[in-house]
Amino acid sequence: MVTYIDAADAPLKNTGQVRLYGPEDFEGMRKAGQLTARCLDELAALVKPGVTTQEIDDFVFEFGEANGALPATLNYRGYTKSTCTSVNHVVCHGIPNDKPLRDGDIVNIDVTYILDGWHGDSSRMYPVGKIKRAAERLIEVTYESLLLGIAAAKPGNTTGDIGHAIQTYVEGERCSVVRDFCGHGVGRLFHDTPNILHYGRPGEGIELKPGMIFTIEPMVNLGRPHVKVLSDGWTAVTRDRSLSAQFEHAIGITPEGCEIFTTSPGGLDKPGMTPA
């Protein structure tokens, strides 16, 4: 049985209760979310053949430092980097390193900044140079599935409605939804209740209520949905080595629907967009 609690009355730990946040909390999430979105916008010009994912990680740390924020992943459960950079068949949690990106690669960059105690969590896909049509299509399908999931996020619907919207579309496009990872509550905590599955049935899961804040972050594979985690304990890859893509937004449920906290101020959310 899921219970809901006013966020102001909840301890700063995951208790399994769903926090309901107020207008001031939403404002905190807007500021954190927009800082993350600005960073992701800046990265659009940096991602190109020859750039290393470690250079991307350094940029994320320095951008946060210059804006009074810390990367939430840095030293999180032993993770030593400021971002996750997942290239090609890496599903999520790819660790930045000194290997240069190559023409034709695709990379997901996942950034979460902590600003004034609030977590702005978002990720986007970036093409490296000229990519193949199959990779382009995968990115488009993944982005569209995120938008469909967000459209289902409104009061009276359930978490299952979000998952169903994503799964139905993705599988109709002959791709697959990763089931090993999910979206999550976010706010004062990096990871909180509820879990947001990217597959499911209409009406299942928990009811969405105004004040809930969480991420929607579908991971979509060109091949089968199965993944494995490498020996580093973080990097998740597709078992069949097919390409994988992911987009993520942090949202808050409002009386009318939902608010996206991590929209691109430069209009660069959509795949294929480049800085002017």
Coordinates of C-alpha atoms in Angstrom, one line a residue:
M1 CA 0.0 0.0 0.0
V2 CA 1.6 3.3 -1.1
T3 CA 1.1 6.3 1.1
Y4 CA 1.5 10.0 0.2
I5 CA 3.1 12.5 2.5
D6 CA 3.6 16.3 2.4
A7 CA 7.3 16.7 1.5
A8 CA 7.7 19.2 4.4
D9 CA 6.8 16.5 6.9
A10 CA 9.0 13.8 5.4
P11 CA 12.5 12.9 6.6
L12 CA 15.4 13.4 4.2
K13 CA 15.6 9.7 3.3
N14 CA 13.6 7.3 1.2
T15 CA 10.9 5.9 3.4
G16 CA 8.8 4.4 0.6
Q17 CA 6.2 7.1 0.9
V18 CA 5.5 9.4 -2.1
R19 CA 6.3 13.0 -1.3
L20 CA 3.9 15.7 -2.4
Y21 CA 5.8 19.0 -3.0
G22 CA 4.5 22.6 -2.8
P23 CA 4.9 25.7 -5.0
E24 CA 8.2 26.7 -3.4
D25 CA 9.6 23.2 -4.0
F26 CA 8.6 23.4 -7.6
E27 CA 10.5 26.7 -7.9
G28 CA 13.6 25.0 -6.4
M29 CA 13.3 22.2 -9.0
R30 CA 12.9 24.7 -11.8
K31 CA 16.2 26.4 -10.9
A32 CA 18.1 23.1 -10.6
G33 CA 16.5 21.7 -13.7
Q34 CA 17.3 24.7 -15.8
L35 CA 20.9 24.7 -14.7
T36 CA 21.2 21.1 -15.8
A37 CA 19.4 21.9 -19.1
R38 CA 21.8 24.8 -19.8
C39 CA 24.8 22.4 -19.3
L40 CA 23.3 19.9 -21.7
D41 CA 22.8 22.8 -24.2
E42 CA 26.5 23.8 -23.9
L43 CA 27.6 20.2 -24.5
A44 CA 26.0 20.2 -27.9
A45 CA 28.9 22.2 -29.3
L46 CA 31.5 20.1 -27.4
V47 CA 30.4 16.6 -28.6
K48 CA 32.4 15.8 -31.8
P49 CA 34.8 13.2 -33.1
G50 CA 38.1 13.2 -31.2
V51 CA 36.6 14.6 -27.9
T52 CA 37.0 12.2 -25.0
T53 CA 34.2 11.5 -22.5
Q54 CA 36.6 12.5 -19.8
E55 CA 36.7 16.0 -21.4
I56 CA 32.9 16.0 -21.2
D57 CA 33.0 15.0 -17.6
D58 CA 35.5 17.8 -16.8
F59 CA 33.2 20.3 -18.5
V60 CA 30.2 19.2 -16.4
F61 CA 32.1 19.5 -13.2
E62 CA 33.5 23.0 -14.1
F63 CA 30.1 24.3 -15.3
G64 CA 28.5 23.2 -12.1
E65 CA 31.3 24.7 -10.0
A66 CA 31.0 28.1 -11.9
N67 CA 27.2 28.1 -11.1
G68 CA 27.3 27.1 -7.4
A69 CA 26.2 23.5 -8.0
L70 CA 27.7 20.0 -7.5
P71 CA 27.2 16.9 -9.7
A72 CA 25.1 14.5 -7.8
T73 CA 26.9 11.5 -9.2
L74 CA 30.3 12.5 -7.9
N75 CA 31.2 10.1 -5.1
Y76 CA 27.6 8.7 -5.1
R77 CA 28.0 5.1 -3.9
G78 CA 31.6 5.1 -4.9
Y79 CA 31.1 6.5 -8.4
T80 CA 34.0 8.8 -9.2
K81 CA 32.7 10.9 -12.1
S82 CA 30.5 14.0 -12.5
T83 CA 28.4 12.5 -15.2
C84 CA 27.5 9.3 -17.1
T85 CA 28.5 9.0 -20.7
S86 CA 26.9 6.0 -22.4
V87 CA 28.2 5.3 -25.9
N88 CA 26.6 3.1 -28.6
H89 CA 25.6 -0.2 -27.0
V90 CA 26.0 1.1 -23.5
V91 CA 22.5 1.4 -22.0
C92 CA 23.3 3.6 -19.0
H93 CA 25.9 4.5 -16.3
G94 CA 28.8 4.6 -18.8
I95 CA 31.9 5.8 -17.0
P96 CA 33.8 8.7 -18.7
N97 CA 37.3 7.9 -19.8
D98 CA 40.1 9.0 -22.2
K99 CA 38.9 7.1 -25.3
P100 CA 38.0 9.6 -28.0
L101 CA 34.6 9.6 -29.5
R102 CA 34.5 8.5 -33.2
D103 CA 32.5 9.7 -36.2
G104 CA 29.2 7.7 -36.2
D105 CA 29.0 7.2 -32.4
I106 CA 25.9 8.1 -30.4
V107 CA 26.3 9.1 -26.8
N108 CA 23.9 9.7 -24.0
I109 CA 25.0 12.3 -21.4
D110 CA 23.3 12.2 -18.1
V111 CA 23.7 15.2 -15.8
T112 CA 22.3 15.8 -12.3
Y113 CA 23.2 19.0 -10.5
I114 CA 22.5 19.7 -6.8
L115 CA 21.5 23.4 -6.5
D116 CA 20.4 24.7 -3.2
G117 CA 19.5 21.2 -2.1
W118 CA 17.5 20.3 -5.2
H119 CA 18.4 17.7 -7.8
G120 CA 18.0 18.7 -11.5
D121 CA 18.2 15.3 -13.4
S122 CA 18.2 15.0 -17.2
S123 CA 19.9 13.3 -20.1
R124 CA 20.0 13.6 -23.8
M125 CA 21.4 11.8 -26.9
Y126 CA 24.1 13.4 -29.0
P127 CA 25.2 12.2 -32.4
V128 CA 29.0 12.3 -33.0
G129 CA 29.6 13.5 -36.5
K130 CA 27.5 11.8 -39.2
I131 CA 25.6 8.8 -37.8
K132 CA 23.8 5.9 -39.6
R133 CA 20.1 6.1 -40.3
A134 CA 19.4 3.2 -37.9
A135 CA 21.0 5.2 -35.1
E136 CA 19.1 8.3 -36.1
R137 CA 15.8 6.4 -36.0
L138 CA 16.5 4.9 -32.6
I139 CA 17.2 8.3 -31.2
E140 CA 13.9 9.6 -32.7
V141 CA 11.9 6.7 -31.4
T142 CA 13.4 7.1 -27.9
Y143 CA 12.7 10.9 -27.8
E144 CA 9.1 10.4 -29.0
S145 CA 8.5 7.7 -26.4
L146 CA 9.6 10.2 -23.7
L147 CA 7.1 12.8 -24.9
L148 CA 4.3 10.2 -24.9
G149 CA 5.2 9.1 -21.4
I150 CA 5.1 12.8 -20.3
A151 CA 1.8 13.3 -22.0
A152 CA 0.4 10.4 -19.8
A153 CA 1.7 12.0 -16.6
K154 CA -1.3 13.8 -15.2
P155 CA -3.5 13.6 -12.1
G156 CA -5.8 10.6 -12.0
N157 CA -3.6 8.5 -14.3
T158 CA -1.2 6.0 -12.9
T159 CA 2.5 5.1 -13.3
G160 CA 1.3 2.1 -15.4
D161 CA -0.3 4.6 -17.9
I162 CA 3.1 6.2 -18.4
G163 CA 4.8 2.9 -18.9
H164 CA 2.1 1.6 -21.3
A165 CA 2.3 4.7 -23.5
I166 CA 6.1 4.3 -23.8
Q167 CA 6.1 0.5 -24.3
T168 CA 3.2 0.5 -26.9
Y169 CA 4.9 3.1 -29.1
V170 CA 8.4 1.6 -28.8
E171 CA 7.4 -1.9 -29.6
G172 CA 5.2 -0.7 -32.4
E173 CA 8.4 0.8 -33.9
R174 CA 10.1 -2.6 -33.6
C175 CA 12.4 -1.6 -30.9
S176 CA 12.5 -2.8 -27.2
V177 CA 12.2 -1.1 -23.8
V178 CA 14.9 -1.9 -21.2
R179 CA 13.2 -3.3 -18.1
D180 CA 16.3 -3.4 -15.7
F181 CA 16.3 0.4 -15.0
C182 CA 13.5 2.9 -14.4
G183 CA 12.7 6.5 -13.6
H184 CA 12.4 7.6 -10.0
G185 CA 11.2 10.1 -7.6
V186 CA 13.6 13.1 -7.3
G187 CA 13.7 16.4 -5.4
R188 CA 15.6 16.8 -2.2
L189 CA 16.8 13.2 -2.7
F190 CA 18.6 12.0 -5.8
H191 CA 16.6 8.7 -5.9
D192 CA 13.2 8.5 -4.2
T193 CA 9.8 6.8 -4.4
P194 CA 8.1 6.2 -6.8
N195 CA 9.8 4.0 -9.4
I196 CA 8.6 4.9 -12.9
L197 CA 8.7 1.8 -15.1
H198 CA 8.8 2.4 -18.9
Y199 CA 6.5 -0.5 -19.6
G200 CA 3.2 -1.6 -18.1
R201 CA -0.5 -1.8 -18.3
P202 CA -3.1 1.1 -18.1
G203 CA -4.4 1.7 -14.6
E204 CA -1.7 -0.3 -12.9
G205 CA 0.8 1.1 -10.5
I206 CA 0.2 4.1 -8.2
E207 CA -2.1 7.0 -8.8
L208 CA -0.5 10.3 -9.9
K209 CA -1.3 13.3 -7.7
P210 CA -0.4 17.0 -7.9
G211 CA 2.9 17.7 -6.1
M212 CA 4.6 14.5 -7.2
I213 CA 8.1 15.0 -8.7
F214 CA 9.9 12.2 -10.6
T215 CA 11.9 11.4 -13.7
I216 CA 10.8 9.7 -16.9
E217 CA 13.9 8.3 -18.7
P218 CA 13.1 5.5 -21.2
M219 CA 16.0 3.4 -22.4
V220 CA 15.3 1.9 -25.8
N221 CA 17.3 -0.8 -27.7
L222 CA 17.4 -1.5 -31.4
G223 CA 17.6 -5.1 -30.6
R224 CA 16.4 -7.2 -27.6
P225 CA 15.8 -5.6 -24.2
H226 CA 18.3 -7.7 -22.2
V227 CA 21.2 -6.0 -20.6
K228 CA 24.2 -6.9 -18.4
V229 CA 26.3 -4.9 -16.0
L230 CA 30.1 -5.1 -16.6
S231 CA 32.7 -5.9 -14.0
D232 CA 33.2 -2.2 -13.0
G233 CA 29.8 -2.5 -11.3
W234 CA 28.3 0.4 -13.2
T235 CA 28.4 0.1 -17.0
A236 CA 25.2 -1.5 -18.3
V237 CA 25.4 -2.8 -22.0
T238 CA 23.0 -4.5 -24.3
R239 CA 23.6 -8.3 -24.3
D240 CA 23.2 -8.5 -28.1
R241 CA 25.5 -5.4 -28.5
S242 CA 22.7 -3.6 -30.3
L243 CA 22.5 0.2 -30.1
S244 CA 20.7 1.8 -27.1
A245 CA 19.4 5.3 -26.5
Q246 CA 17.9 7.3 -23.7
F247 CA 16.3 10.6 -23.0
E248 CA 15.3 11.9 -19.5
H249 CA 13.3 14.8 -18.1
A250 CA 12.5 15.6 -14.5
I251 CA 8.8 16.6 -14.1
G252 CA 6.3 17.6 -11.5
I253 CA 2.6 16.7 -11.5
T254 CA 0.3 19.8 -11.5
P255 CA -3.5 20.0 -11.2
E256 CA -3.7 20.4 -15.0
G257 CA -1.1 17.9 -16.1
C258 CA 2.7 18.2 -15.5
E259 CA 5.5 20.7 -15.7
I260 CA 8.9 19.7 -17.2
F261 CA 11.7 21.2 -15.1
T262 CA 14.5 20.3 -17.5
T263 CA 13.4 21.8 -20.9
S264 CA 16.2 23.2 -23.0
P265 CA 16.5 27.0 -22.8
G266 CA 18.1 26.9 -26.3
G267 CA 15.5 24.6 -27.8
L268 CA 18.0 21.8 -28.2
D269 CA 15.9 19.0 -26.6
K270 CA 14.9 17.5 -29.9
P271 CA 17.2 15.1 -31.6
G272 CA 19.3 16.6 -34.4
M273 CA 19.2 20.1 -33.0
T274 CA 22.5 22.0 -33.0
P275 CA 23.5 25.3 -31.5
A276 CA 22.9 28.3 -33.7

